[in-house]
PDB file of N, CA and C in Angstrom:
ATOM      1  N   VAL Z   1      22.392   9.611   2.807  1.00 97.00           N
ATOM      2  CA  VAL Z   1      21.157   9.724   2.029  1.00 97.00           C
ATOM      3  C   VAL Z   1      21.282  10.919   1.095  1.00 97.00           C
ATOM      4  N   GLN Z   2      20.897  10.688  -0.152  1.00 97.00           N
ATOM      5  CA  GLN Z   2      20.985  11.756  -1.135  1.00 97.00           C
ATOM      6  C   GLN Z   2      19.874  11.613  -2.173  1.00 97.00           C
ATOM      7  N   PHE Z   3      19.308  12.757  -2.537  1.00 98.00           N
ATOM      8  CA  PHE Z   3      18.329  12.838  -3.610  1.00 98.00           C
ATOM      9  C   PHE Z   3      18.831  13.869  -4.607  1.00 98.00           C
ATOM     10  N   VAL Z   4      18.969  13.483  -5.873  1.00 98.00           N
ATOM     11  CA  VAL Z   4      19.469  14.392  -6.898  1.00 98.00           C
ATOM     12  C   VAL Z   4      18.433  14.487  -8.010  1.00 98.00           C
ATOM     13  N   GLU Z   5      17.826  15.653  -8.122  1.00 98.00           N
ATOM     14  CA  GLU Z   5      16.780  15.885  -9.115  1.00 98.00           C
ATOM     15  C   GLU Z   5      17.361  16.478 -10.391  1.00 98.00           C
ATOM     16  N   SER Z   6      16.748  16.142 -11.509  1.00 98.00           N
ATOM     17  CA  SER Z   6      17.163  16.700 -12.798  1.00 98.00           C
ATOM     18  C   SER Z   6      15.983  16.705 -13.756  1.00 98.00           C
ATOM     19  N   GLY Z   7      16.158  17.398 -14.885  1.00 98.00           N
ATOM     20  CA  GLY Z   7      15.150  17.362 -15.929  1.00 98.00           C
ATOM     21  C   GLY Z   7      14.291  18.606 -16.039  1.00 98.00           C
ATOM     22  N   GLY Z   8      14.473  19.542 -15.134  1.00 98.00           N
ATOM     23  CA  GLY Z   8      13.688  20.761 -15.202  1.00 98.00           C
ATOM     24  C   GLY Z   8      14.136  21.651 -16.353  1.00 98.00           C
ATOM     25  N   GLY Z   9      13.415  22.743 -16.543  1.00 98.00           N
ATOM     26  CA  GLY Z   9      13.773  23.667 -17.599  1.00 98.00           C
ATOM     27  C   GLY Z   9      12.636  24.613 -17.910  1.00 98.00           C
ATOM     28  N   LEU Z  10      12.783  25.306 -19.025  1.00 98.00           N
ATOM     29  CA  LEU Z  10      11.770  26.254 -19.493  1.00 98.00           C
ATOM     30  C   LEU Z  10      10.926  25.572 -20.569  1.00 98.00           C
ATOM     31  N   VAL Z  11       9.628  25.639 -20.407  1.00 98.00           N
ATOM     32  CA  VAL Z  11       8.724  24.998 -21.365  1.00 98.00           C
ATOM     33  C   VAL Z  11       7.515  25.899 -21.555  1.00 98.00           C
ATOM     34  N   GLN Z  12       6.932  25.841 -22.734  1.00 98.00           N
ATOM     35  CA  GLN Z  12       5.739  26.651 -23.004  1.00 98.00           C
ATOM     36  C   GLN Z  12       4.502  25.992 -22.401  1.00 98.00           C
ATOM     37  N   PRO Z  13       3.488  26.773 -22.116  1.00 98.00           N
ATOM     38  CA  PRO Z  13       2.224  26.190 -21.643  1.00 98.00           C
ATOM     39  C   PRO Z  13       1.731  25.121 -22.611  1.00 98.00           C
ATOM     40  N   GLY Z  14       1.265  24.017 -22.048  1.00 98.00           N
ATOM     41  CA  GLY Z  14       0.832  22.883 -22.855  1.00 98.00           C
ATOM     42  C   GLY Z  14       1.916  21.885 -23.151  1.00 98.00           C
ATOM     43  N   GLY Z  15       3.146  22.227 -22.819  1.00 98.00           N
ATOM     44  CA  GLY Z  15       4.270  21.352 -23.081  1.00 98.00           C
ATOM     45  C   GLY Z  15       4.454  20.278 -22.020  1.00 98.00           C
ATOM     46  N   SER Z  16       5.520  19.507 -22.189  1.00 98.00           N
ATOM     47  CA  SER Z  16       5.804  18.386 -21.300  1.00 98.00           C
ATOM     48  C   SER Z  16       7.251  18.418 -20.829  1.00 98.00           C
ATOM     49  N   LEU Z  17       7.468  17.860 -19.660  1.00 98.00           N
ATOM     50  CA  LEU Z  17       8.801  17.631 -19.124  1.00 98.00           C
ATOM     51  C   LEU Z  17       8.786  16.321 -18.357  1.00 98.00           C
ATOM     52  N   ARG Z  18       9.937  15.690 -18.287  1.00 98.00           N
ATOM     53  CA  ARG Z  18      10.089  14.492 -17.460  1.00 98.00           C
ATOM     54  C   ARG Z  18      11.203  14.747 -16.455  1.00 98.00           C
ATOM     55  N   LEU Z  19      10.839  14.749 -15.197  1.00 98.00           N
ATOM     56  CA  LEU Z  19      11.814  14.922 -14.134  1.00 98.00           C
ATOM     57  C   LEU Z  19      12.335  13.567 -13.683  1.00 98.00           C
ATOM     58  N   SER Z  20      13.600  13.545 -13.296  1.00 98.00           N
ATOM     59  CA  SER Z  20      14.224  12.326 -12.790  1.00 98.00           C
ATOM     60  C   SER Z  20      14.832  12.606 -11.428  1.00 98.00           C
ATOM     61  N   CYS Z  21      14.890  11.579 -10.614  1.00 98.00           N
ATOM     62  CA  CYS Z  21      15.503  11.699  -9.295  1.00 98.00           C
ATOM     63  C   CYS Z  21      16.320  10.450  -9.025  1.00 98.00           C
ATOM     64  N   ALA Z  22      17.592  10.659  -8.741  1.00 98.00           N
ATOM     65  CA  ALA Z  22      18.473   9.570  -8.350  1.00 98.00           C
ATOM     66  C   ALA Z  22      18.592   9.571  -6.837  1.00 98.00           C
ATOM     67  N   ALA Z  23      18.237   8.452  -6.235  1.00 98.00           N
ATOM     68  CA  ALA Z  23      18.266   8.331  -4.777  1.00 98.00           C
ATOM     69  C   ALA Z  23      19.373   7.370  -4.365  1.00 98.00           C
ATOM     70  N   SER Z  24      19.999   7.643  -3.231  1.00 97.00           N
ATOM     71  CA  SER Z  24      21.067   6.773  -2.765  1.00 97.00           C
ATOM     72  C   SER Z  24      21.173   6.857  -1.253  1.00 97.00           C
ATOM     73  N   GLY Z  25      21.850   5.858  -0.678  1.00 97.00           N
ATOM     74  CA  GLY Z  25      22.109   5.873   0.751  1.00 97.00           C
ATOM     75  C   GLY Z  25      21.092   5.160   1.601  1.00 97.00           C
ATOM     76  N   PHE Z  26      20.122   4.508   0.978  1.00 97.00           N
ATOM     77  CA  PHE Z  26      19.115   3.755   1.726  1.00 97.00           C
ATOM     78  C   PHE Z  26      18.564   2.672   0.807  1.00 97.00           C
ATOM     79  N   ILE Z  27      17.786   1.759   1.377  1.00 97.00           N
ATOM     80  CA  ILE Z  27      17.221   0.651   0.591  1.00 97.00           C
ATOM     81  C   ILE Z  27      15.995   1.184  -0.141  1.00 97.00           C
ATOM     82  N   PHE Z  28      16.216   1.619  -1.362  1.00 97.00           N
ATOM     83  CA  PHE Z  28      15.221   2.366  -2.141  1.00 97.00           C
ATOM     84  C   PHE Z  28      13.900   1.618  -2.253  1.00 97.00           C
ATOM     85  N   SER Z  29      13.958   0.342  -2.533  1.00 97.00           N
ATOM     86  CA  SER Z  29      12.737  -0.421  -2.812  1.00 97.00           C
ATOM     87  C   SER Z  29      11.787  -0.482  -1.625  1.00 97.00           C
ATOM     88  N   GLY Z  30      12.294  -0.206  -0.436  1.00 96.00           N
ATOM     89  CA  GLY Z  30      11.464  -0.309   0.756  1.00 96.00           C
ATOM     90  C   GLY Z  30      10.769   0.971   1.168  1.00 96.00           C
ATOM     91  N   TYR Z  31      10.976   2.024   0.417  1.00 97.00           N
ATOM     92  CA  TYR Z  31      10.468   3.335   0.812  1.00 97.00           C
ATOM     93  C   TYR Z  31       9.452   3.873  -0.185  1.00 97.00           C
ATOM     94  N   GLY Z  32       8.425   4.544   0.341  1.00 98.00           N
ATOM     95  CA  GLY Z  32       7.593   5.367  -0.495  1.00 98.00           C
ATOM     96  C   GLY Z  32       8.367   6.605  -0.926  1.00 98.00           C
ATOM     97  N   MET Z  33       8.056   7.099  -2.120  1.00 98.00           N
ATOM     98  CA  MET Z  33       8.734   8.270  -2.655  1.00 98.00           C
ATOM     99  C   MET Z  33       7.703   9.290  -3.108  1.00 98.00           C
ATOM    100  N   GLY Z  34       8.112  10.542  -3.094  1.00 98.00           N
ATOM    101  CA  GLY Z  34       7.205  11.594  -3.517  1.00 98.00           C
ATOM    102  C   GLY Z  34       7.924  12.680  -4.288  1.00 98.00           C
ATOM    103  N   TRP Z  35       7.164  13.354  -5.107  1.00 98.00           N
ATOM    104  CA  TRP Z  35       7.620  14.596  -5.734  1.00 98.00           C
ATOM    105  C   TRP Z  35       6.889  15.737  -5.052  1.00 98.00           C
ATOM    106  N   TYR Z  36       7.643  16.739  -4.692  1.00 98.00           N
ATOM    107  CA  TYR Z  36       7.121  17.915  -4.023  1.00 98.00           C
ATOM    108  C   TYR Z  36       7.510  19.146  -4.843  1.00 98.00           C
ATOM    109  N   ARG Z  37       6.782  20.227  -4.639  1.00 98.00           N
ATOM    110  CA  ARG Z  37       7.187  21.459  -5.311  1.00 98.00           C
ATOM    111  C   ARG Z  37       7.022  22.637  -4.357  1.00 98.00           C
ATOM    112  N   GLN Z  38       7.816  23.639  -4.640  1.00 97.00           N
ATOM    113  CA  GLN Z  38       7.794  24.843  -3.814  1.00 97.00           C
ATOM    114  C   GLN Z  38       7.682  26.069  -4.714  1.00 97.00           C
ATOM    115  N   PHE Z  39       6.576  26.762  -4.539  1.00 94.00           N
ATOM    116  CA  PHE Z  39       6.406  28.037  -5.241  1.00 94.00           C
ATOM    117  C   PHE Z  39       7.190  29.104  -4.503  1.00 94.00           C
ATOM    118  N   SER Z  40       7.559  30.143  -5.200  1.00 89.00           N
ATOM    119  CA  SER Z  40       8.351  31.213  -4.608  1.00 89.00           C
ATOM    120  C   SER Z  40       7.651  31.769  -3.371  1.00 89.00           C
ATOM    121  N   GLY Z  41       8.349  31.722  -2.246  1.00 87.00           N
ATOM    122  CA  GLY Z  41       7.809  32.282  -1.018  1.00 87.00           C
ATOM    123  C   GLY Z  41       6.782  31.427  -0.316  1.00 87.00           C
ATOM    124  N   LYS Z  42       6.593  30.202  -0.793  1.00 93.00           N
ATOM    125  CA  LYS Z  42       5.583  29.328  -0.200  1.00 93.00           C
ATOM    126  C   LYS Z  42       6.232  28.076   0.369  1.00 93.00           C
ATOM    127  N   GLN Z  43       5.457  27.336   1.143  1.00 93.00           N
ATOM    128  CA  GLN Z  43       5.950  26.062   1.670  1.00 93.00           C
ATOM    129  C   GLN Z  43       5.898  24.987   0.585  1.00 93.00           C
ATOM    130  N   ARG Z  44       6.735  23.985   0.756  1.00 94.00           N
ATOM    131  CA  ARG Z  44       6.691  22.856  -0.161  1.00 94.00           C
ATOM    132  C   ARG Z  44       5.357  22.135  -0.045  1.00 94.00           C
ATOM    133  N   GLU Z  45       4.867  21.645  -1.208  1.00 96.00           N
ATOM    134  CA  GLU Z  45       3.638  20.876  -1.201  1.00 96.00           C
ATOM    135  C   GLU Z  45       3.854  19.567  -1.950  1.00 96.00           C
ATOM    136  N   LEU Z  46       3.099  18.563  -1.563  1.00 97.00           N
ATOM    137  CA  LEU Z  46       3.193  17.256  -2.207  1.00 97.00           C
ATOM    138  C   LEU Z  46       2.469  17.298  -3.551  1.00 97.00           C
ATOM    139  N   VAL Z  47       3.140  16.825  -4.578  1.00 98.00           N
ATOM    140  CA  VAL Z  47       2.559  16.768  -5.915  1.00 98.00           C
ATOM    141  C   VAL Z  47       2.065  15.360  -6.231  1.00 98.00           C
ATOM    142  N   ALA Z  48       2.910  14.375  -5.963  1.00 98.00           N
ATOM    143  CA  ALA Z  48       2.573  12.989  -6.293  1.00 98.00           C
ATOM    144  C   ALA Z  48       3.385  12.074  -5.394  1.00 98.00           C
ATOM    145  N   SER Z  49       2.836  10.911  -5.107  1.00 98.00           N
ATOM    146  CA  SER Z  49       3.545   9.937  -4.287  1.00 98.00           C
ATOM    147  C   SER Z  49       3.386   8.552  -4.882  1.00 98.00           C
ATOM    148  N   ILE Z  50       4.351   7.700  -4.553  1.00 98.00           N
ATOM    149  CA  ILE Z  50       4.304   6.307  -5.005  1.00 98.00           C
ATOM    150  C   ILE Z  50       4.836   5.449  -3.863  1.00 98.00           C
ATOM    151  N   THR Z  51       4.070   4.450  -3.483  1.00 97.00           N
ATOM    152  CA  THR Z  51       4.477   3.591  -2.378  1.00 97.00           C
ATOM    153  C   THR Z  51       5.519   2.579  -2.848  1.00 97.00           C
ATOM    154  N   SER Z  52       6.011   1.806  -1.889  1.00 96.00           N
ATOM    155  CA  SER Z  52       6.973   0.751  -2.233  1.00 96.00           C
ATOM    156  C   SER Z  52       6.319  -0.303  -3.123  1.00 96.00           C
ATOM    157  N   ARG Z  53       5.000  -0.395  -3.090  1.00 96.00           N
ATOM    158  CA  ARG Z  53       4.283  -1.336  -3.954  1.00 96.00           C
ATOM    159  C   ARG Z  53       3.806  -0.682  -5.246  1.00 96.00           C
ATOM    160  N   ALA Z  54       4.229   0.571  -5.464  1.00 96.00           N
ATOM    161  CA  ALA Z  54       3.907   1.311  -6.694  1.00 96.00           C
ATOM    162  C   ALA Z  54       2.474   1.802  -6.755  1.00 96.00           C
ATOM    163  N   ASP Z  55       1.804   1.912  -5.627  1.00 98.00           N
ATOM    164  CA  ASP Z  55       0.509   2.594  -5.586  1.00 98.00           C
ATOM    165  C   ASP Z  55       0.769   4.095  -5.661  1.00 98.00           C
ATOM    166  N   THR Z  56      -0.005   4.792  -6.470  1.00 98.00           N
ATOM    167  CA  THR Z  56       0.243   6.208  -6.694  1.00 98.00           C
ATOM    168  C   THR Z  56      -0.910   7.074  -6.197  1.00 98.00           C
ATOM    169  N   ASN Z  57      -0.570   8.320  -5.921  1.00 98.00           N
ATOM    170  CA  ASN Z  57      -1.575   9.296  -5.522  1.00 98.00           C
ATOM    171  C   ASN Z  57      -1.107  10.664  -5.998  1.00 98.00           C
ATOM    172  N   TYR Z  58      -2.074  11.547  -6.288  1.00 98.00           N
ATOM    173  CA  TYR Z  58      -1.749  12.843  -6.879  1.00 98.00           C
ATOM    174  C   TYR Z  58      -2.521  13.962  -6.221  1.00 98.00           C
ATOM    175  N   ALA Z  59      -1.903  15.124  -6.188  1.00 98.00           N
ATOM    176  CA  ALA Z  59      -2.630  16.323  -5.791  1.00 98.00           C
ATOM    177  C   ALA Z  59      -3.708  16.608  -6.834  1.00 98.00           C
ATOM    178  N   ASP Z  60      -4.824  17.155  -6.396  1.00 98.00           N
ATOM    179  CA  ASP Z  60      -5.918  17.428  -7.321  1.00 98.00           C
ATOM    180  C   ASP Z  60      -5.481  18.320  -8.484  1.00 98.00           C
ATOM    181  N   SER Z  61      -4.572  19.214  -8.218  1.00 97.00           N
ATOM    182  CA  SER Z  61      -4.157  20.183  -9.235  1.00 97.00           C
ATOM    183  C   SER Z  61      -3.384  19.553 -10.394  1.00 97.00           C
ATOM    184  N   VAL Z  62      -2.885  18.327 -10.213  1.00 98.00           N
ATOM    185  CA  VAL Z  62      -2.084  17.697 -11.269  1.00 98.00           C
ATOM    186  C   VAL Z  62      -2.685  16.387 -11.767  1.00 98.00           C
ATOM    187  N   LYS Z  63      -3.779  15.965 -11.181  1.00 98.00           N
ATOM    188  CA  LYS Z  63      -4.400  14.699 -11.607  1.00 98.00           C
ATOM    189  C   LYS Z  63      -4.728  14.734 -13.085  1.00 98.00           C
ATOM    190  N   GLY Z  64      -4.383  13.644 -13.766  1.00 98.00           N
ATOM    191  CA  GLY Z  64      -4.647  13.552 -15.195  1.00 98.00           C
ATOM    192  C   GLY Z  64      -3.584  14.192 -16.058  1.00 98.00           C
ATOM    193  N   ARG Z  65      -2.660  14.934 -15.431  1.00 98.00           N
ATOM    194  CA  ARG Z  65      -1.595  15.590 -16.202  1.00 98.00           C
ATOM    195  C   ARG Z  65      -0.213  15.047 -15.862  1.00 98.00           C
ATOM    196  N   PHE Z  66      -0.013  14.684 -14.615  1.00 98.00           N
ATOM    197  CA  PHE Z  66       1.295  14.200 -14.143  1.00 98.00           C
ATOM    198  C   PHE Z  66       1.221  12.705 -13.850  1.00 98.00           C
ATOM    199  N   ALA Z  67       2.362  12.039 -13.989  1.00 98.00           N
ATOM    200  CA  ALA Z  67       2.446  10.618 -13.670  1.00 98.00           C
ATOM    201  C   ALA Z  67       3.776  10.333 -12.991  1.00 98.00           C
ATOM    202  N   ILE Z  68       3.704   9.727 -11.819  1.00 98.00           N
ATOM    203  CA  ILE Z  68       4.900   9.352 -11.085  1.00 98.00           C
ATOM    204  C   ILE Z  68       5.181   7.876 -11.317  1.00 98.00           C
ATOM    205  N   SER Z  69       6.456   7.540 -11.398  1.00 98.00           N
ATOM    206  CA  SER Z  69       6.845   6.142 -11.567  1.00 98.00           C
ATOM    207  C   SER Z  69       8.193   5.929 -10.879  1.00 98.00           C
ATOM    208  N   ARG Z  70       8.556   4.683 -10.706  1.00 98.00           N
ATOM    209  CA  ARG Z  70       9.829   4.369 -10.070  1.00 98.00           C
ATOM    210  C   ARG Z  70      10.462   3.160 -10.741  1.00 98.00           C
ATOM    211  N   ASP Z  71      11.787   3.104 -10.654  1.00 98.00           N
ATOM    212  CA  ASP Z  71      12.550   1.963 -11.147  1.00 98.00           C
ATOM    213  C   ASP Z  71      13.443   1.514 -10.010  1.00 98.00           C
ATOM    214  N   ASN Z  72      13.046   0.447  -9.346  1.00 97.00           N
ATOM    215  CA  ASN Z  72      13.801  -0.026  -8.186  1.00 97.00           C
ATOM    216  C   ASN Z  72      15.150  -0.624  -8.563  1.00 97.00           C
ATOM    217  N   THR Z  73      15.324  -0.993  -9.829  1.00 97.00           N
ATOM    218  CA  THR Z  73      16.608  -1.548 -10.253  1.00 97.00           C
ATOM    219  C   THR Z  73      17.657  -0.447 -10.400  1.00 97.00           C
ATOM    220  N   LYS Z  74      17.178   0.786 -10.570  1.00 98.00           N
ATOM    221  CA  LYS Z  74      18.104   1.908 -10.776  1.00 98.00           C
ATOM    222  C   LYS Z  74      18.056   2.923  -9.636  1.00 98.00           C
ATOM    223  N   ASN Z  75      17.205   2.675  -8.639  1.00 98.00           N
ATOM    224  CA  ASN Z  75      17.008   3.644  -7.550  1.00 98.00           C
ATOM    225  C   ASN Z  75      16.603   5.010  -8.084  1.00 98.00           C
ATOM    226  N   MET Z  76      15.657   5.005  -9.002  1.00 98.00           N
ATOM    227  CA  MET Z  76      15.209   6.224  -9.653  1.00 98.00           C
ATOM    228  C   MET Z  76      13.705   6.395  -9.485  1.00 98.00           C
ATOM    229  N   VAL Z  77      13.297   7.646  -9.399  1.00 98.00           N
ATOM    230  CA  VAL Z  77      11.877   7.975  -9.432  1.00 98.00           C
ATOM    231  C   VAL Z  77      11.705   9.087 -10.456  1.00 98.00           C
ATOM    232  N   TYR Z  78      10.585   9.037 -11.178  1.00 98.00           N
ATOM    233  CA  TYR Z  78      10.348   9.954 -12.284  1.00 98.00           C
ATOM    234  C   TYR Z  78       9.014  10.679 -12.104  1.00 98.00           C
ATOM    235  N   LEU Z  79       8.922  11.829 -12.740  1.00 98.00           N
ATOM    236  CA  LEU Z  79       7.651  12.546 -12.802  1.00 98.00           C
ATOM    237  C   LEU Z  79       7.462  13.028 -14.239  1.00 98.00           C
ATOM    238  N   GLN Z  80       6.520  12.405 -14.935  1.00 98.00           N
ATOM    239  CA  GLN Z  80       6.158  12.841 -16.267  1.00 98.00           C
ATOM    240  C   GLN Z  80       5.093  13.927 -16.136  1.00 98.00           C
ATOM    241  N   MET Z  81       5.383  15.092 -16.679  1.00 98.00           N
ATOM    242  CA  MET Z  81       4.473  16.226 -16.558  1.00 98.00           C
ATOM    243  C   MET Z  81       4.008  16.634 -17.940  1.00 98.00           C
ATOM    244  N   ASN Z  82       2.723  16.533 -18.169  1.00 98.00           N
ATOM    245  CA  ASN Z  82       2.123  16.901 -19.451  1.00 98.00           C
ATOM    246  C   ASN Z  82       1.145  18.059 -19.256  1.00 98.00           C
ATOM    247  N   SER Z  83       0.784  18.684 -20.349  1.00 98.00           N
ATOM    248  CA  SER Z  83      -0.188  19.793 -20.320  1.00 98.00           C
ATOM    249  C   SER Z  83       0.178  20.809 -19.246  1.00 98.00           C
ATOM    250  N   LEU Z  84       1.415  21.205 -19.255  1.00 98.00           N
ATOM    251  CA  LEU Z  84       1.903  22.100 -18.207  1.00 98.00           C
ATOM    252  C   LEU Z  84       1.236  23.464 -18.274  1.00 98.00           C
ATOM    253  N   LEU Z  85       1.015  24.024 -17.090  1.00 98.00           N
ATOM    254  CA  LEU Z  85       0.383  25.322 -16.927  1.00 98.00           C
ATOM    255  C   LEU Z  85       1.377  26.287 -16.285  1.00 98.00           C
ATOM    256  N   SER Z  86       1.140  27.562 -16.451  1.00 97.00           N
ATOM    257  CA  SER Z  86       2.037  28.543 -15.843  1.00 97.00           C
ATOM    258  C   SER Z  86       2.077  28.375 -14.317  1.00 97.00           C
ATOM    259  N   GLU Z  87       0.965  27.942 -13.750  1.00 96.00           N
ATOM    260  CA  GLU Z  87       0.933  27.764 -12.289  1.00 96.00           C
ATOM    261  C   GLU Z  87       1.693  26.536 -11.810  1.00 96.00           C
ATOM    262  N   ASP Z  88       2.251  25.743 -12.743  1.00 98.00           N
ATOM    263  CA  ASP Z  88       3.128  24.639 -12.368  1.00 98.00           C
ATOM    264  C   ASP Z  88       4.568  25.116 -12.162  1.00 98.00           C
ATOM    265  N   THR Z  89       4.836  26.376 -12.450  1.00 97.00           N
ATOM    266  CA  THR Z  89       6.177  26.919 -12.267  1.00 97.00           C
ATOM    267  C   THR Z  89       6.577  26.858 -10.800  1.00 97.00           C
ATOM    268  N   ALA Z  90       7.676  26.162 -10.520  1.00 98.00           N
ATOM    269  CA  ALA Z  90       8.113  25.954  -9.145  1.00 98.00           C
ATOM    270  C   ALA Z  90       9.447  25.210  -9.177  1.00 98.00           C
ATOM    271  N   ILE Z  91      10.031  25.057  -8.009  1.00 98.00           N
ATOM    272  CA  ILE Z  91      11.167  24.152  -7.849  1.00 98.00           C
ATOM    273  C   ILE Z  91      10.599  22.812  -7.411  1.00 98.00           C
ATOM    274  N   TYR Z  92      11.016  21.748  -8.079  1.00 98.00           N
ATOM    275  CA  TYR Z  92      10.506  20.410  -7.814  1.00 98.00           C
ATOM    276  C   TYR Z  92      11.585  19.582  -7.109  1.00 98.00           C
ATOM    277  N   TYR Z  93      11.158  18.888  -6.069  1.00 98.00           N
ATOM    278  CA  TYR Z  93      12.035  18.055  -5.262  1.00 98.00           C
ATOM    279  C   TYR Z  93      11.487  16.637  -5.187  1.00 98.00           C
ATOM    280  N   CYS Z  94      12.382  15.690  -5.070  1.00 97.00           N
ATOM    281  CA  CYS Z  94      11.933  14.347  -4.717  1.00 97.00           C
ATOM    282  C   CYS Z  94      12.429  14.045  -3.301  1.00 97.00           C
ATOM    283  N   HIS Z  95      11.718  13.162  -2.637  1.00 98.00           N
ATOM    284  CA  HIS Z  95      12.035  12.840  -1.236  1.00 98.00           C
ATOM    285  C   HIS Z  95      11.235  11.621  -0.846  1.00 98.00           C
ATOM    286  N   TRP Z  96      11.536  11.130   0.332  1.00 97.00           N
ATOM    287  CA  TRP Z  96      10.696  10.068   0.861  1.00 97.00           C
ATOM    288  C   TRP Z  96       9.255  10.545   1.005  1.00 97.00           C
ATOM    289  N   PHE Z  97       8.325   9.570   0.911  1.00 95.00           N
ATOM    290  CA  PHE Z  97       6.949   9.838   1.292  1.00 95.00           C
ATOM    291  C   PHE Z  97       6.526   8.779   2.279  1.00 95.00           C
ATOM    292  N   PRO Z  98       6.083   9.168   3.461  1.00 92.00           N
ATOM    293  CA  PRO Z  98       5.997  10.542   3.975  1.00 92.00           C
ATOM    294  C   PRO Z  98       7.379  11.200   4.124  1.00 92.00           C
ATOM    295  N   GLN Z  99       7.403  12.495   4.047  1.00 85.00           N
ATOM    296  CA  GLN Z  99       8.668  13.215   4.087  1.00 85.00           C
ATOM    297  C   GLN Z  99       9.190  13.323   5.515  1.00 85.00           C
ATOM    298  N   VAL Z 100      10.485  13.544   5.616  1.00 86.00           N
ATOM    299  CA  VAL Z 100      11.112  13.930   6.873  1.00 86.00           C
ATOM    300  C   VAL Z 100      11.839  15.246   6.622  1.00 86.00           C
ATOM    301  N   ASP Z 101      12.130  15.968   7.668  1.00 86.00           N
ATOM    302  CA  ASP Z 101      12.647  17.324   7.511  1.00 86.00           C
ATOM    303  C   ASP Z 101      14.167  17.349   7.443  1.00 86.00           C
ATOM    304  N   ARG Z 102      14.733  16.525   6.593  1.00 91.00           N
ATOM    305  CA  ARG Z 102      16.173  16.561   6.349  1.00 91.00           C
ATOM    306  C   ARG Z 102      16.455  15.837   5.039  1.00 91.00           C
ATOM    307  N   TYR Z 103      17.689  15.956   4.581  1.00 94.00           N
ATOM    308  CA  TYR Z 103      18.161  15.294   3.369  1.00 94.00           C
ATOM    309  C   TYR Z 103      17.508  15.824   2.104  1.00 94.00           C
ATOM    310  N   TRP Z 104      16.977  17.008   2.093  1.00 95.00           N
ATOM    311  CA  TRP Z 104      16.413  17.572   0.872  1.00 95.00           C
ATOM    312  C   TRP Z 104      17.539  17.910  -0.099  1.00 95.00           C
ATOM    313  N   GLY Z 105      17.286  17.630  -1.384  1.00 95.00           N
ATOM    314  CA  GLY Z 105      18.244  17.966  -2.427  1.00 95.00           C
ATOM    315  C   GLY Z 105      18.085  19.407  -2.867  1.00 95.00           C
ATOM    316  N   GLN Z 106      18.737  19.737  -3.977  1.00 96.00           N
ATOM    317  CA  GLN Z 106      18.700  21.098  -4.496  1.00 96.00           C
ATOM    318  C   GLN Z 106      17.443  21.375  -5.298  1.00 96.00           C
ATOM    319  N   GLY Z 107      16.782  20.318  -5.742  1.00 97.00           N
ATOM    320  CA  GLY Z 107      15.599  20.506  -6.553  1.00 97.00           C
ATOM    321  C   GLY Z 107      15.950  20.837  -7.993  1.00 97.00           C
ATOM    322  N   THR Z 108      14.921  20.879  -8.831  1.00 98.00           N
ATOM    323  CA  THR Z 108      15.098  21.259 -10.227  1.00 98.00           C
ATOM    324  C   THR Z 108      14.000  22.266 -10.586  1.00 98.00           C
ATOM    325  N   GLN Z 109      14.408  23.344 -11.213  1.00 98.00           N
ATOM    326  CA  GLN Z 109      13.481  24.432 -11.517  1.00 98.00           C
ATOM    327  C   GLN Z 109      12.668  24.105 -12.774  1.00 98.00           C
ATOM    328  N   VAL Z 110      11.376  24.242 -12.656  1.00 98.00           N
ATOM    329  CA  VAL Z 110      10.474  24.124 -13.803  1.00 98.00           C
ATOM    330  C   VAL Z 110       9.812  25.478 -14.008  1.00 98.00           C
ATOM    331  N   THR Z 111       9.967  26.013 -15.199  1.00 98.00           N
ATOM    332  CA  THR Z 111       9.361  27.299 -15.539  1.00 98.00           C
ATOM    333  C   THR Z 111       8.471  27.111 -16.755  1.00 98.00           C
ATOM    334  N   VAL Z 112       7.209  27.434 -16.605  1.00 98.00           N
ATOM    335  CA  VAL Z 112       6.246  27.308 -17.709  1.00 98.00           C
ATOM    336  C   VAL Z 112       5.870  28.714 -18.138  1.00 98.00           C
ATOM    337  N   SER Z 113       6.306  29.086 -19.324  1.00 97.00           N
ATOM    338  CA  SER Z 113       6.096  30.461 -19.788  1.00 97.00           C
ATOM    339  C   SER Z 113       6.229  30.509 -21.295  1.00 97.00           C
ATOM    340  N   ARG Z 114       5.563  31.505 -21.893  1.00 94.00           N
ATOM    341  CA  ARG Z 114       5.688  31.694 -23.353  1.00 94.00           C
ATOM    342  C   ARG Z 114       6.994  32.378 -23.666  1.00 94.00           C
TER     343      ARG Z 114
END
């Protein structure tokens, strides 16, 4: 099982980024997926989730700004992030939803700053 995140970077407040996650080692279409983030010195928190049927859910802090999607033909999950705020600065991870405490990838750093 492997999750490889990409697409992070430095962006100004109000900007946008699209994160991508390549998943492998399991039957992707049968699993719920989530994007999580970890602020410096804090525990990981769930940002957005998408079920195997593509039902989505979002943390209150990102509702209306972020959008999660998946492509079962490519074993990919995406997070479109718009209207970024400085408080969105974190390392972003993708993983199964609900999560399990193993197989975490390296994550991708998102920094929102002028």
